[in-house]
Tab-separated table of N, CA and C in Angstrom:
chain	number	residue	atom	x	y	z
A	9	UNK	N	17.717	20.485	-16.899
A	9	UNK	CA	18.955	20.605	-16.863
A	9	UNK	C	19.120	19.122	-16.976
A	10	UNK	N	19.721	18.833	-17.680
A	10	UNK	CA	20.614	17.585	-17.442
A	10	UNK	C	21.650	17.259	-17.882
A	11	UNK	N	22.132	16.320	-16.536
A	11	UNK	CA	23.324	16.326	-16.857
A	11	UNK	C	24.143	15.213	-16.730
A	12	UNK	N	25.435	15.195	-18.607
A	12	UNK	CA	26.012	13.379	-18.372
A	12	UNK	C	27.043	12.814	-17.568
A	13	UNK	N	27.273	12.487	-17.495
A	13	UNK	CA	28.126	11.706	-17.047
A	13	UNK	C	29.475	10.756	-17.779
A	14	UNK	N	30.374	11.125	-18.127
A	14	UNK	CA	31.846	10.673	-19.094
A	14	UNK	C	32.504	9.460	-17.898
A	15	UNK	N	32.393	8.508	-18.155
A	15	UNK	CA	33.034	7.400	-17.200
A	15	UNK	C	34.406	7.488	-17.071
A	16	UNK	N	35.413	7.842	-16.688
A	16	UNK	CA	36.686	7.513	-16.836
A	16	UNK	C	37.546	6.797	-15.647
A	17	UNK	N	36.809	6.384	-15.000
A	17	UNK	CA	37.839	5.030	-14.209
A	17	UNK	C	36.591	4.726	-13.322
A	18	UNK	N	36.778	3.763	-12.237
A	18	UNK	CA	36.030	2.908	-11.696
A	18	UNK	C	36.092	4.679	-9.903
A	19	UNK	N	34.885	4.130	-9.748
A	19	UNK	CA	33.590	4.993	-8.645
A	19	UNK	C	33.251	5.295	-9.218
A	20	UNK	N	32.375	5.960	-8.375
A	20	UNK	CA	30.935	7.708	-7.794
A	20	UNK	C	31.246	8.654	-9.165
A	21	UNK	N	29.305	8.898	-9.399
A	21	UNK	CA	29.699	10.152	-9.588
A	21	UNK	C	28.744	10.773	-9.784
A	22	UNK	N	28.944	10.822	-8.328
A	22	UNK	CA	27.046	11.857	-7.029
A	22	UNK	C	27.092	13.145	-8.116
A	23	UNK	N	26.528	13.887	-7.404
A	23	UNK	CA	25.899	14.800	-7.929
A	23	UNK	C	24.599	14.765	-6.550
A	24	UNK	N	24.943	15.333	-5.623
A	24	UNK	CA	23.590	15.896	-5.165
A	24	UNK	C	22.930	16.361	-4.549
A	25	UNK	N	21.528	16.341	-5.179
A	25	UNK	CA	20.553	17.763	-5.006
A	25	UNK	C	19.834	16.926	-3.226
A	26	UNK	N	19.764	18.453	-2.995
A	26	UNK	CA	19.078	18.722	-1.596
A	26	UNK	C	17.921	18.734	-1.531
A	27	UNK	N	17.054	17.312	-1.135
A	27	UNK	CA	15.815	17.594	-1.404
A	27	UNK	C	14.227	18.859	-1.191
A	28	UNK	N	15.511	19.679	-0.555
A	28	UNK	CA	14.537	20.131	0.119
A	28	UNK	C	14.857	21.792	-1.283
A	29	UNK	N	15.200	21.851	-1.949
A	29	UNK	CA	15.404	22.676	-3.266
A	29	UNK	C	14.474	22.277	-4.508
A	30	UNK	N	14.143	24.046	-4.389
A	30	UNK	CA	13.816	24.516	-5.601
A	30	UNK	C	14.037	23.985	-6.140
A	31	UNK	N	13.389	24.210	-7.698
A	31	UNK	CA	14.500	24.232	-9.616
A	31	UNK	C	13.566	24.584	-9.856
A	32	UNK	N	13.600	26.041	-10.904
A	32	UNK	CA	12.853	26.859	-11.033
A	32	UNK	C	13.952	26.912	-12.319
A	33	UNK	N	11.995	27.790	-13.713
A	33	UNK	CA	13.017	27.069	-15.027
A	33	UNK	C	11.952	29.505	-14.742
A	34	UNK	N	13.224	29.994	-15.490
A	34	UNK	CA	11.861	30.915	-16.690
A	34	UNK	C	11.157	30.348	-17.915
A	35	UNK	N	10.197	30.775	-17.619
A	35	UNK	CA	8.353	30.902	-17.856
A	35	UNK	C	8.309	31.829	-18.962
A	36	UNK	N	8.109	32.450	-20.213
A	36	UNK	CA	6.796	33.657	-20.377
A	36	UNK	C	8.195	35.427	-19.457
A	37	UNK	N	8.825	34.324	-19.519
A	37	UNK	CA	9.739	36.369	-18.566
A	37	UNK	C	9.476	35.776	-16.959
A	38	UNK	N	8.888	35.025	-16.528
A	38	UNK	CA	8.814	34.493	-15.954
A	38	UNK	C	9.172	33.813	-14.171
A	39	UNK	N	9.503	33.887	-13.214
A	39	UNK	CA	10.348	32.165	-12.638
A	39	UNK	C	9.311	31.146	-12.116
A	40	UNK	N	9.159	29.978	-12.473
A	40	UNK	CA	8.025	29.450	-12.423
A	40	UNK	C	8.734	28.048	-11.530
A	41	UNK	N	8.552	27.292	-10.599
A	41	UNK	CA	8.597	25.976	-9.497
A	41	UNK	C	8.819	24.534	-11.267
A	42	UNK	N	9.976	24.453	-11.126
A	42	UNK	CA	9.349	23.094	-11.437
A	42	UNK	C	9.495	21.459	-10.530
A	43	UNK	N	8.355	20.947	-10.982
A	43	UNK	CA	8.617	19.790	-10.497
A	43	UNK	C	9.847	18.674	-10.861
A	44	UNK	N	11.494	18.043	-9.743
A	44	UNK	CA	12.366	16.750	-11.092
A	44	UNK	C	11.761	15.631	-9.445
A	45	UNK	N	12.783	15.483	-10.887
A	45	UNK	CA	14.189	13.955	-9.836
A	45	UNK	C	15.032	13.552	-9.788
A	46	UNK	N	15.833	13.552	-8.759
A	46	UNK	CA	16.602	12.334	-9.178
A	46	UNK	C	17.487	11.763	-8.664
A	47	UNK	N	18.787	11.259	-9.256
A	47	UNK	CA	19.544	10.078	-8.857
A	47	UNK	C	20.506	10.132	-9.161
A	48	UNK	N	21.200	9.545	-8.145
A	48	UNK	CA	22.408	10.052	-8.181
A	48	UNK	C	23.612	8.875	-9.304
A	49	UNK	N	24.396	9.039	-10.041
A	49	UNK	CA	24.819	7.522	-10.984
A	49	UNK	C	26.035	7.060	-10.387
A	50	UNK	N	26.571	5.636	-10.545
A	50	UNK	CA	27.208	4.625	-10.556
A	50	UNK	C	27.577	3.910	-11.559
A	51	UNK	N	28.632	3.746	-11.958
A	51	UNK	CA	29.430	3.346	-12.890
A	51	UNK	C	30.619	2.409	-11.928
A	52	UNK	N	30.726	1.007	-12.151
A	52	UNK	CA	30.919	0.355	-11.314
A	52	UNK	C	31.748	-1.025	-12.725
A	53	UNK	N	32.762	-1.004	-12.547
A	53	UNK	CA	33.684	-1.724	-13.969
A	53	UNK	C	34.069	-3.043	-13.451
A	54	UNK	N	33.544	-3.860	-14.405
A	54	UNK	CA	32.980	-5.395	-13.692
A	54	UNK	C	34.656	-5.931	-13.284
A	55	UNK	N	34.446	-6.656	-12.743
A	55	UNK	CA	36.016	-7.342	-12.303
A	55	UNK	C	36.834	-8.574	-13.513
A	56	UNK	N	38.444	-7.664	-12.950
A	56	UNK	CA	38.615	-8.579	-13.694
A	56	UNK	C	38.532	-10.289	-13.587
A	57	UNK	N	38.285	-11.030	-13.884
A	57	UNK	CA	38.194	-12.681	-13.595
A	57	UNK	C	38.475	-14.082	-13.333
A	58	UNK	N	39.889	-14.358	-13.577
A	58	UNK	CA	40.270	-15.459	-14.183
A	58	UNK	C	40.317	-16.879	-13.913
A	59	UNK	N	40.239	-17.483	-14.819
A	59	UNK	CA	40.188	-18.741	-15.011
A	59	UNK	C	41.776	-19.316	-14.395
A	60	UNK	N	41.074	-20.476	-13.301
A	60	UNK	CA	42.515	-21.096	-13.374
A	60	UNK	C	42.160	-22.012	-13.382
A	61	UNK	N	43.425	-22.984	-13.793
A	61	UNK	CA	43.494	-24.330	-14.178
A	61	UNK	C	43.218	-25.728	-13.335
A	62	UNK	N	42.978	-26.253	-14.014
A	62	UNK	CA	42.344	-26.810	-14.476
A	62	UNK	C	41.641	-26.280	-15.980
A	63	UNK	N	41.238	-25.213	-15.390
A	63	UNK	CA	40.098	-23.860	-16.233
A	63	UNK	C	38.716	-24.522	-15.542
A	64	UNK	N	37.914	-25.268	-16.015
A	64	UNK	CA	37.869	-26.351	-15.935
A	64	UNK	C	36.966	-27.945	-16.966
A	65	UNK	N	35.999	-28.756	-15.397
A	65	UNK	CA	36.638	-30.055	-15.752
A	65	UNK	C	35.258	-30.986	-15.749
A	66	UNK	N	35.835	-32.178	-14.670
A	66	UNK	CA	34.221	-32.411	-13.945
A	66	UNK	C	34.442	-32.932	-12.342
A	67	UNK	N	33.661	-33.870	-11.897
A	67	UNK	CA	33.910	-33.368	-10.380
A	67	UNK	C	34.832	-35.538	-10.398
A	68	UNK	N	35.338	-35.663	-9.977
A	68	UNK	CA	36.216	-36.213	-9.125
A	68	UNK	C	35.886	-37.919	-9.143
A	69	UNK	N	36.055	-38.527	-9.775
A	69	UNK	CA	35.426	-39.977	-10.372
A	69	UNK	C	34.233	-40.500	-12.010
A	70	UNK	N	33.976	-39.011	-12.770
A	70	UNK	CA	32.705	-38.524	-13.456
A	70	UNK	C	33.535	-38.712	-14.553
A	71	UNK	N	35.172	-39.009	-15.228
A	71	UNK	CA	35.737	-38.441	-16.218
A	71	UNK	C	34.960	-39.710	-16.654
A	72	UNK	N	34.842	-40.845	-16.801
A	72	UNK	CA	34.043	-41.633	-17.671
A	72	UNK	C	32.971	-42.423	-17.191
A	73	UNK	N	31.908	-41.346	-17.932
A	73	UNK	CA	30.685	-42.211	-17.541
A	73	UNK	C	30.399	-43.112	-17.848
A	74	UNK	N	29.181	-44.197	-17.762
A	74	UNK	CA	28.192	-46.297	-18.650
A	74	UNK	C	27.007	-45.012	-19.176
A	75	UNK	N	26.280	-44.952	-19.415
A	75	UNK	CA	25.501	-45.356	-19.877
A	75	UNK	C	24.687	-46.439	-19.701
A	76	UNK	N	25.106	-48.007	-19.310
A	76	UNK	CA	24.821	-49.140	-18.719
A	76	UNK	C	24.803	-48.933	-17.602
A	77	UNK	N	25.816	-48.456	-16.487
A	77	UNK	CA	26.043	-47.817	-15.292
A	77	UNK	C	23.920	-45.903	-14.351
A	78	UNK	N	23.741	-46.468	-15.843
A	78	UNK	CA	22.459	-45.289	-15.523
A	78	UNK	C	22.596	-44.169	-15.869
A	79	UNK	N	24.589	-43.538	-15.391
A	79	UNK	CA	24.830	-42.583	-15.813
A	79	UNK	C	24.068	-41.582	-17.337
A	80	UNK	N	23.653	-40.294	-16.808
A	80	UNK	CA	22.590	-39.264	-17.856
A	80	UNK	C	23.352	-37.532	-17.301
A	81	UNK	N	24.355	-37.620	-17.002
A	81	UNK	CA	25.272	-36.603	-16.376
A	81	UNK	C	26.419	-36.184	-16.193
A	82	UNK	N	27.408	-35.371	-16.047
A	82	UNK	CA	28.363	-34.941	-15.628
A	82	UNK	C	28.130	-33.166	-13.928
A	83	UNK	N	28.701	-33.726	-13.163
A	83	UNK	CA	29.190	-32.632	-12.417
A	83	UNK	C	30.043	-31.340	-12.598
A	84	UNK	N	30.072	-30.846	-13.502
A	84	UNK	CA	31.005	-29.400	-13.797
A	84	UNK	C	31.540	-28.225	-12.856
A	85	UNK	N	32.649	-28.973	-13.031
A	85	UNK	CA	33.831	-27.601	-11.905
A	85	UNK	C	34.634	-26.901	-12.565
A	86	UNK	N	34.963	-25.528	-12.065
A	86	UNK	CA	35.894	-24.687	-12.793
A	86	UNK	C	36.119	-23.841	-11.070
A	87	UNK	N	37.280	-23.327	-11.206
A	87	UNK	CA	38.311	-22.700	-10.718
A	87	UNK	C	38.417	-21.190	-11.159
A	88	UNK	N	38.040	-19.844	-10.273
A	88	UNK	CA	38.059	-18.674	-10.342
A	88	UNK	C	38.939	-17.955	-9.924
A	89	UNK	N	39.576	-17.022	-9.924
A	89	UNK	CA	40.627	-15.874	-8.858
A	89	UNK	C	39.654	-14.872	-9.593
A	90	UNK	N	39.882	-14.264	-8.487
A	90	UNK	CA	39.917	-11.595	-8.512
A	90	UNK	C	40.521	-11.682	-8.935
A	91	UNK	N	41.523	-10.789	-9.626
A	91	UNK	CA	42.600	-10.731	-10.131
A	91	UNK	C	43.467	-9.265	-8.311
A	92	UNK	N	44.625	-9.906	-8.367
A	92	UNK	CA	45.203	-9.663	-7.080
A	92	UNK	C	45.051	-7.601	-7.248
A	93	UNK	N	45.641	-7.182	-8.454
A	93	UNK	CA	45.560	-5.544	-8.147
A	93	UNK	C	44.237	-5.231	-8.662
A	94	UNK	N	42.472	-6.083	-7.911
A	94	UNK	CA	41.515	-5.637	-8.603
A	94	UNK	C	41.087	-3.782	-7.215
A	95	UNK	N	40.519	-3.188	-7.700
A	95	UNK	CA	40.036	-2.242	-6.462
A	95	UNK	C	39.129	-2.419	-5.442
A	96	UNK	N	38.006	-3.536	-5.510
A	96	UNK	CA	37.484	-3.945	-4.412
A	96	UNK	C	37.035	-5.526	-4.598
A	97	UNK	N	36.668	-6.019	-3.483
A	97	UNK	CA	35.503	-7.421	-4.408
A	97	UNK	C	35.144	-7.184	-4.639
A	98	UNK	N	34.654	-8.351	-5.765
A	98	UNK	CA	33.865	-8.947	-6.152
A	98	UNK	C	32.956	-9.869	-6.360
A	99	UNK	N	32.832	-10.516	-7.622
A	99	UNK	CA	31.825	-11.907	-8.378
A	99	UNK	C	32.351	-12.843	-8.874
A	100	UNK	N	32.287	-13.946	-9.302
A	100	UNK	CA	32.796	-14.862	-10.133
A	100	UNK	C	31.779	-15.909	-9.973
A	101	UNK	N	32.108	-16.104	-11.569
A	101	UNK	CA	31.929	-17.490	-11.783
A	101	UNK	C	32.415	-17.450	-13.253
A	102	UNK	N	31.470	-18.789	-13.890
A	102	UNK	CA	32.128	-19.189	-15.217
A	102	UNK	C	31.164	-19.411	-15.767
A	103	UNK	N	30.859	-19.390	-17.681
A	103	UNK	CA	29.889	-20.304	-18.909
A	103	UNK	C	31.525	-21.490	-18.834
A	104	UNK	N	29.900	-22.426	-18.530
A	104	UNK	CA	31.151	-23.247	-19.598
A	104	UNK	C	30.694	-24.353	-20.246
A	105	UNK	N	31.305	-24.064	-21.246
A	105	UNK	CA	30.964	-24.299	-22.959
A	105	UNK	C	31.152	-25.896	-23.170
A	106	UNK	N	30.084	-26.773	-22.990
A	106	UNK	CA	30.134	-28.094	-23.585
A	106	UNK	C	30.155	-28.842	-24.925
A	107	UNK	N	31.427	-28.889	-25.678
A	107	UNK	CA	30.773	-29.171	-27.074
A	107	UNK	C	31.057	-31.160	-27.513
A	108	UNK	N	29.494	-31.578	-27.512
A	108	UNK	CA	29.484	-32.814	-27.407
A	108	UNK	C	30.195	-33.538	-28.953
A	109	UNK	N	30.615	-34.921	-29.107
A	109	UNK	CA	30.557	-35.508	-30.282
A	109	UNK	C	30.524	-35.430	-30.905
A	110	UNK	N	28.947	-35.271	-31.888
A	110	UNK	CA	28.644	-34.497	-33.232
A	110	UNK	C	28.966	-32.924	-33.231
A	111	UNK	N	28.841	-32.261	-32.307
A	111	UNK	CA	30.297	-30.673	-32.655
A	111	UNK	C	28.858	-29.469	-31.671
A	112	UNK	N	28.064	-30.290	-31.854
A	112	UNK	CA	26.880	-29.413	-30.749
A	112	UNK	C	27.700	-29.097	-29.565
A	113	UNK	N	26.629	-27.751	-29.020
A	113	UNK	CA	27.511	-26.836	-28.139
A	113	UNK	C	26.427	-26.170	-27.293
A	114	UNK	N	26.724	-26.876	-25.197
A	114	UNK	CA	25.606	-25.998	-24.650
A	114	UNK	C	26.790	-25.582	-23.625
A	115	UNK	N	25.909	-24.057	-23.214
A	115	UNK	CA	26.509	-23.566	-22.409
A	115	UNK	C	25.990	-23.488	-20.952
A	116	UNK	N	26.464	-23.911	-19.959
A	116	UNK	CA	26.396	-23.962	-19.318
A	116	UNK	C	26.352	-23.565	-17.959
A	117	UNK	N	25.852	-22.007	-16.914
A	117	UNK	CA	25.993	-21.394	-16.118
A	117	UNK	C	26.849	-21.699	-15.157
A	118	UNK	N	27.968	-21.569	-14.463
A	118	UNK	CA	28.119	-21.501	-12.822
A	118	UNK	C	27.484	-21.211	-12.149
A	119	UNK	N	27.207	-21.312	-11.413
A	119	UNK	CA	27.031	-20.937	-10.079
A	119	UNK	C	28.192	-19.170	-9.958
A	120	UNK	N	27.197	-17.644	-9.037
A	120	UNK	CA	28.215	-17.290	-8.434
A	120	UNK	C	28.755	-17.167	-6.994
A	121	UNK	N	29.931	-17.799	-6.979
A	121	UNK	CA	30.804	-16.493	-5.640
A	121	UNK	C	31.266	-15.065	-5.548
A	122	UNK	N	31.700	-14.819	-4.109
A	122	UNK	CA	31.908	-14.022	-3.864
A	122	UNK	C	33.984	-14.312	-3.816
A	123	UNK	N	34.206	-13.045	-4.290
A	123	UNK	CA	35.296	-13.397	-4.009
A	123	UNK	C	36.341	-11.480	-3.704
A	124	UNK	N	36.881	-12.254	-2.884
A	124	UNK	CA	37.670	-11.004	-2.262
A	124	UNK	C	39.324	-10.364	-2.976
A	125	UNK	N	39.851	-9.446	-3.087
A	125	UNK	CA	40.545	-9.285	-3.491
A	125	UNK	C	41.243	-9.949	-3.941
A	126	UNK	N	42.332	-10.993	-4.603
A	126	UNK	CA	43.168	-12.172	-5.501
A	126	UNK	C	42.478	-12.955	-4.555
A	127	UNK	N	41.110	-13.731	-4.158
A	127	UNK	CA	40.875	-14.777	-3.993
A	127	UNK	C	40.318	-15.306	-4.927
A	128	UNK	N	40.412	-16.354	-4.276
A	128	UNK	CA	39.418	-17.507	-5.257
A	128	UNK	C	38.616	-18.155	-4.366
A	129	UNK	N	38.232	-19.234	-6.250
A	129	UNK	CA	36.373	-19.974	-5.859
A	129	UNK	C	36.759	-21.034	-6.668
A	130	UNK	N	35.763	-21.826	-6.140
A	130	UNK	CA	34.989	-22.844	-6.822
A	130	UNK	C	33.618	-22.934	-6.999
A	131	UNK	N	33.144	-22.936	-8.931
A	131	UNK	CA	32.394	-22.750	-9.394
A	131	UNK	C	31.808	-24.246	-10.037
A	132	UNK	N	30.652	-24.000	-10.078
A	132	UNK	CA	29.722	-25.681	-10.490
A	132	UNK	C	28.767	-25.470	-12.158
A	133	UNK	N	28.270	-26.774	-12.102
A	133	UNK	CA	27.140	-26.430	-13.254
A	133	UNK	C	27.089	-28.604	-13.451
A	134	UNK	N	25.759	-28.700	-13.674
A	134	UNK	CA	25.648	-29.748	-13.685
A	134	UNK	C	24.692	-29.813	-15.739
A	135	UNK	N	25.718	-30.141	-15.921
A	135	UNK	CA	25.471	-31.224	-17.845
A	135	UNK	C	25.024	-32.449	-17.524
A	136	UNK	N	23.686	-32.392	-18.684
A	136	UNK	CA	23.161	-33.970	-19.055
A	136	UNK	C	23.339	-34.618	-19.993
A	137	UNK	N	24.097	-34.530	-20.944
A	137	UNK	CA	24.577	-35.642	-21.859
A	137	UNK	C	23.744	-36.309	-23.029
A	138	UNK	N	22.413	-36.742	-22.384
A	138	UNK	CA	21.292	-37.945	-23.265
A	138	UNK	C	22.337	-39.212	-23.551
A	139	UNK	N	21.654	-40.242	-24.648
A	139	UNK	CA	22.702	-41.212	-24.781
A	139	UNK	C	23.766	-41.044	-26.170
A	140	UNK	N	23.989	-39.822	-26.218
A	140	UNK	CA	25.157	-39.938	-27.636
A	140	UNK	C	26.650	-40.337	-26.192
A	141	UNK	N	27.086	-40.932	-27.252
A	141	UNK	CA	28.084	-41.819	-26.366
A	141	UNK	C	29.576	-40.667	-27.119
A	142	UNK	N	31.164	-40.835	-26.762
A	142	UNK	CA	32.317	-40.183	-27.391
A	142	UNK	C	32.748	-38.544	-26.594
A	143	UNK	N	33.861	-38.413	-26.609
A	143	UNK	CA	34.081	-37.794	-26.146
A	143	UNK	C	33.664	-35.737	-26.133
A	144	UNK	N	33.404	-35.685	-25.374
A	144	UNK	CA	33.076	-34.028	-24.648
A	144	UNK	C	33.656	-33.527	-24.027
A	145	UNK	N	34.712	-32.137	-24.946
A	145	UNK	CA	34.797	-30.990	-24.674
A	145	UNK	C	34.961	-30.171	-23.788
A	146	UNK	N	35.600	-29.212	-22.384
A	146	UNK	CA	34.581	-28.644	-22.014
A	146	UNK	C	35.753	-27.404	-22.270
A	147	UNK	N	35.147	-25.968	-21.866
A	147	UNK	CA	35.724	-24.856	-22.508
A	147	UNK	C	35.229	-23.964	-21.446
A	148	UNK	N	35.724	-22.635	-21.214
A	148	UNK	CA	35.373	-22.502	-19.747
A	148	UNK	C	35.251	-20.350	-20.119
A	149	UNK	N	34.419	-19.680	-20.039
A	149	UNK	CA	34.755	-17.848	-20.067
A	149	UNK	C	34.468	-17.444	-18.657
A	150	UNK	N	35.149	-16.414	-18.129
A	150	UNK	CA	34.786	-16.359	-17.210
A	150	UNK	C	33.736	-15.434	-17.040
A	151	UNK	N	32.366	-15.466	-16.230
A	151	UNK	CA	31.378	-14.549	-15.872
A	151	UNK	C	32.001	-13.395	-14.447
A	152	UNK	N	32.177	-11.870	-15.247
A	152	UNK	CA	32.966	-10.628	-14.450
A	152	UNK	C	31.256	-9.735	-13.534
A	153	UNK	N	31.541	-10.137	-12.485
A	153	UNK	CA	30.104	-9.832	-11.306
A	153	UNK	C	30.354	-8.546	-11.456
A	154	UNK	N	29.774	-7.448	-11.270
A	154	UNK	CA	30.118	-6.280	-10.163
A	154	UNK	C	28.383	-6.673	-8.889
A	155	UNK	N	27.511	-7.199	-8.777
A	155	UNK	CA	26.743	-7.472	-7.841
A	155	UNK	C	26.258	-8.883	-8.308
A	156	UNK	N	25.166	-10.607	-7.250
A	156	UNK	CA	25.962	-11.995	-8.238
A	156	UNK	C	24.629	-12.167	-9.426
A	157	UNK	N	23.910	-10.257	-9.508
A	157	UNK	CA	23.070	-10.477	-10.524
A	157	UNK	C	22.797	-9.541	-12.530
A	158	UNK	N	24.492	-9.332	-11.030
A	158	UNK	CA	25.011	-8.397	-13.068
A	158	UNK	C	25.945	-9.022	-13.383
A	159	UNK	N	25.844	-9.130	-14.340
A	159	UNK	CA	27.521	-9.741	-14.609
A	159	UNK	C	27.226	-10.022	-16.515
A	160	UNK	N	29.004	-9.231	-17.051
A	160	UNK	CA	28.834	-9.790	-17.798
A	160	UNK	C	30.390	-11.217	-18.209
A	161	UNK	N	29.905	-11.396	-20.250
A	161	UNK	CA	30.738	-12.631	-20.354
A	161	UNK	C	32.530	-11.894	-20.628
A	162	UNK	N	33.267	-12.774	-19.740
A	162	UNK	CA	35.096	-12.456	-19.949
A	162	UNK	C	35.257	-11.915	-21.479
A	163	UNK	N	36.723	-11.931	-22.022
A	163	UNK	CA	36.671	-11.737	-23.577
A	163	UNK	C	37.195	-12.923	-23.915
A	164	UNK	N	37.711	-13.736	-23.100
A	164	UNK	CA	39.034	-14.877	-23.236
A	164	UNK	C	37.806	-16.481	-22.556
A	165	UNK	N	37.712	-17.044	-23.863
A	165	UNK	CA	37.658	-18.094	-23.258
A	165	UNK	C	39.407	-19.635	-23.527
A	166	UNK	N	38.460	-19.980	-22.599
A	166	UNK	CA	39.925	-21.169	-22.093
A	166	UNK	C	39.478	-22.259	-21.948
A	167	UNK	N	40.025	-23.305	-22.449
A	167	UNK	CA	40.145	-24.332	-22.747
A	167	UNK	C	40.597	-25.250	-21.217
A	168	UNK	N	39.761	-26.294	-21.316
A	168	UNK	CA	39.879	-27.389	-19.904
A	168	UNK	C	39.394	-28.639	-20.420
A	169	UNK	N	39.760	-28.900	-19.807
A	169	UNK	CA	39.877	-30.767	-19.848
A	169	UNK	C	38.713	-31.606	-21.069
A	170	UNK	N	38.673	-33.293	-19.925
A	170	UNK	CA	37.271	-34.160	-21.189
A	170	UNK	C	36.898	-34.415	-20.441
A	171	UNK	N	35.189	-35.228	-20.788
A	171	UNK	CA	34.969	-36.625	-20.420
A	171	UNK	C	34.962	-37.487	-21.515
A	172	UNK	N	34.913	-38.227	-21.346
A	172	UNK	CA	33.457	-39.589	-22.004
A	172	UNK	C	32.846	-40.351	-21.725
A	173	UNK	N	32.168	-40.446	-22.638
A	173	UNK	CA	30.801	-41.652	-22.352
A	173	UNK	C	30.531	-42.957	-23.049
A	174	UNK	N	30.494	-43.792	-22.309
A	174	UNK	CA	30.294	-44.913	-22.969
A	174	UNK	C	29.580	-45.764	-22.344
A	175	UNK	N	28.697	-46.594	-23.716
A	175	UNK	CA	27.631	-47.000	-23.602
A	175	UNK	C	27.626	-47.961	-22.500
A	176	UNK	N	28.587	-48.848	-21.855
A	176	UNK	CA	29.386	-50.007	-20.994
A	176	UNK	C	30.555	-49.986	-19.973
């Protein structure tokens, strides 16, 4: 027997089979016992994670970095919220896309936080900029997670703020 589930909504699709059950098949007209394995199906819809303004920025005091001071990185900060209409609590984060002055795009994945329904959280990551001076732009895309290690990228990218790297 093969059972195929078609997902129509959030939730479980259990098909319990008693472990003491005997599964049988007809083989050449005789009924014989057949070994089997069983597992239950569960489909969980990735939650709706919203980026909260200013979407993506840098830690306080890091808007301007100076190579002459030995600065080589910025701490990225973002804010996420689980939709107030979500059916259950979930996890969320952000992917920060940092666009360097030369156009290079580097993705930095934030930590993942637990979010109760309608709840919000702060996430972050670290971006190393090397010796390239100029203005760096930040964009963020939400990470929609059913569990901390089961995330999908959101479909909307939000413009964040910027930071500058100067030689002195």
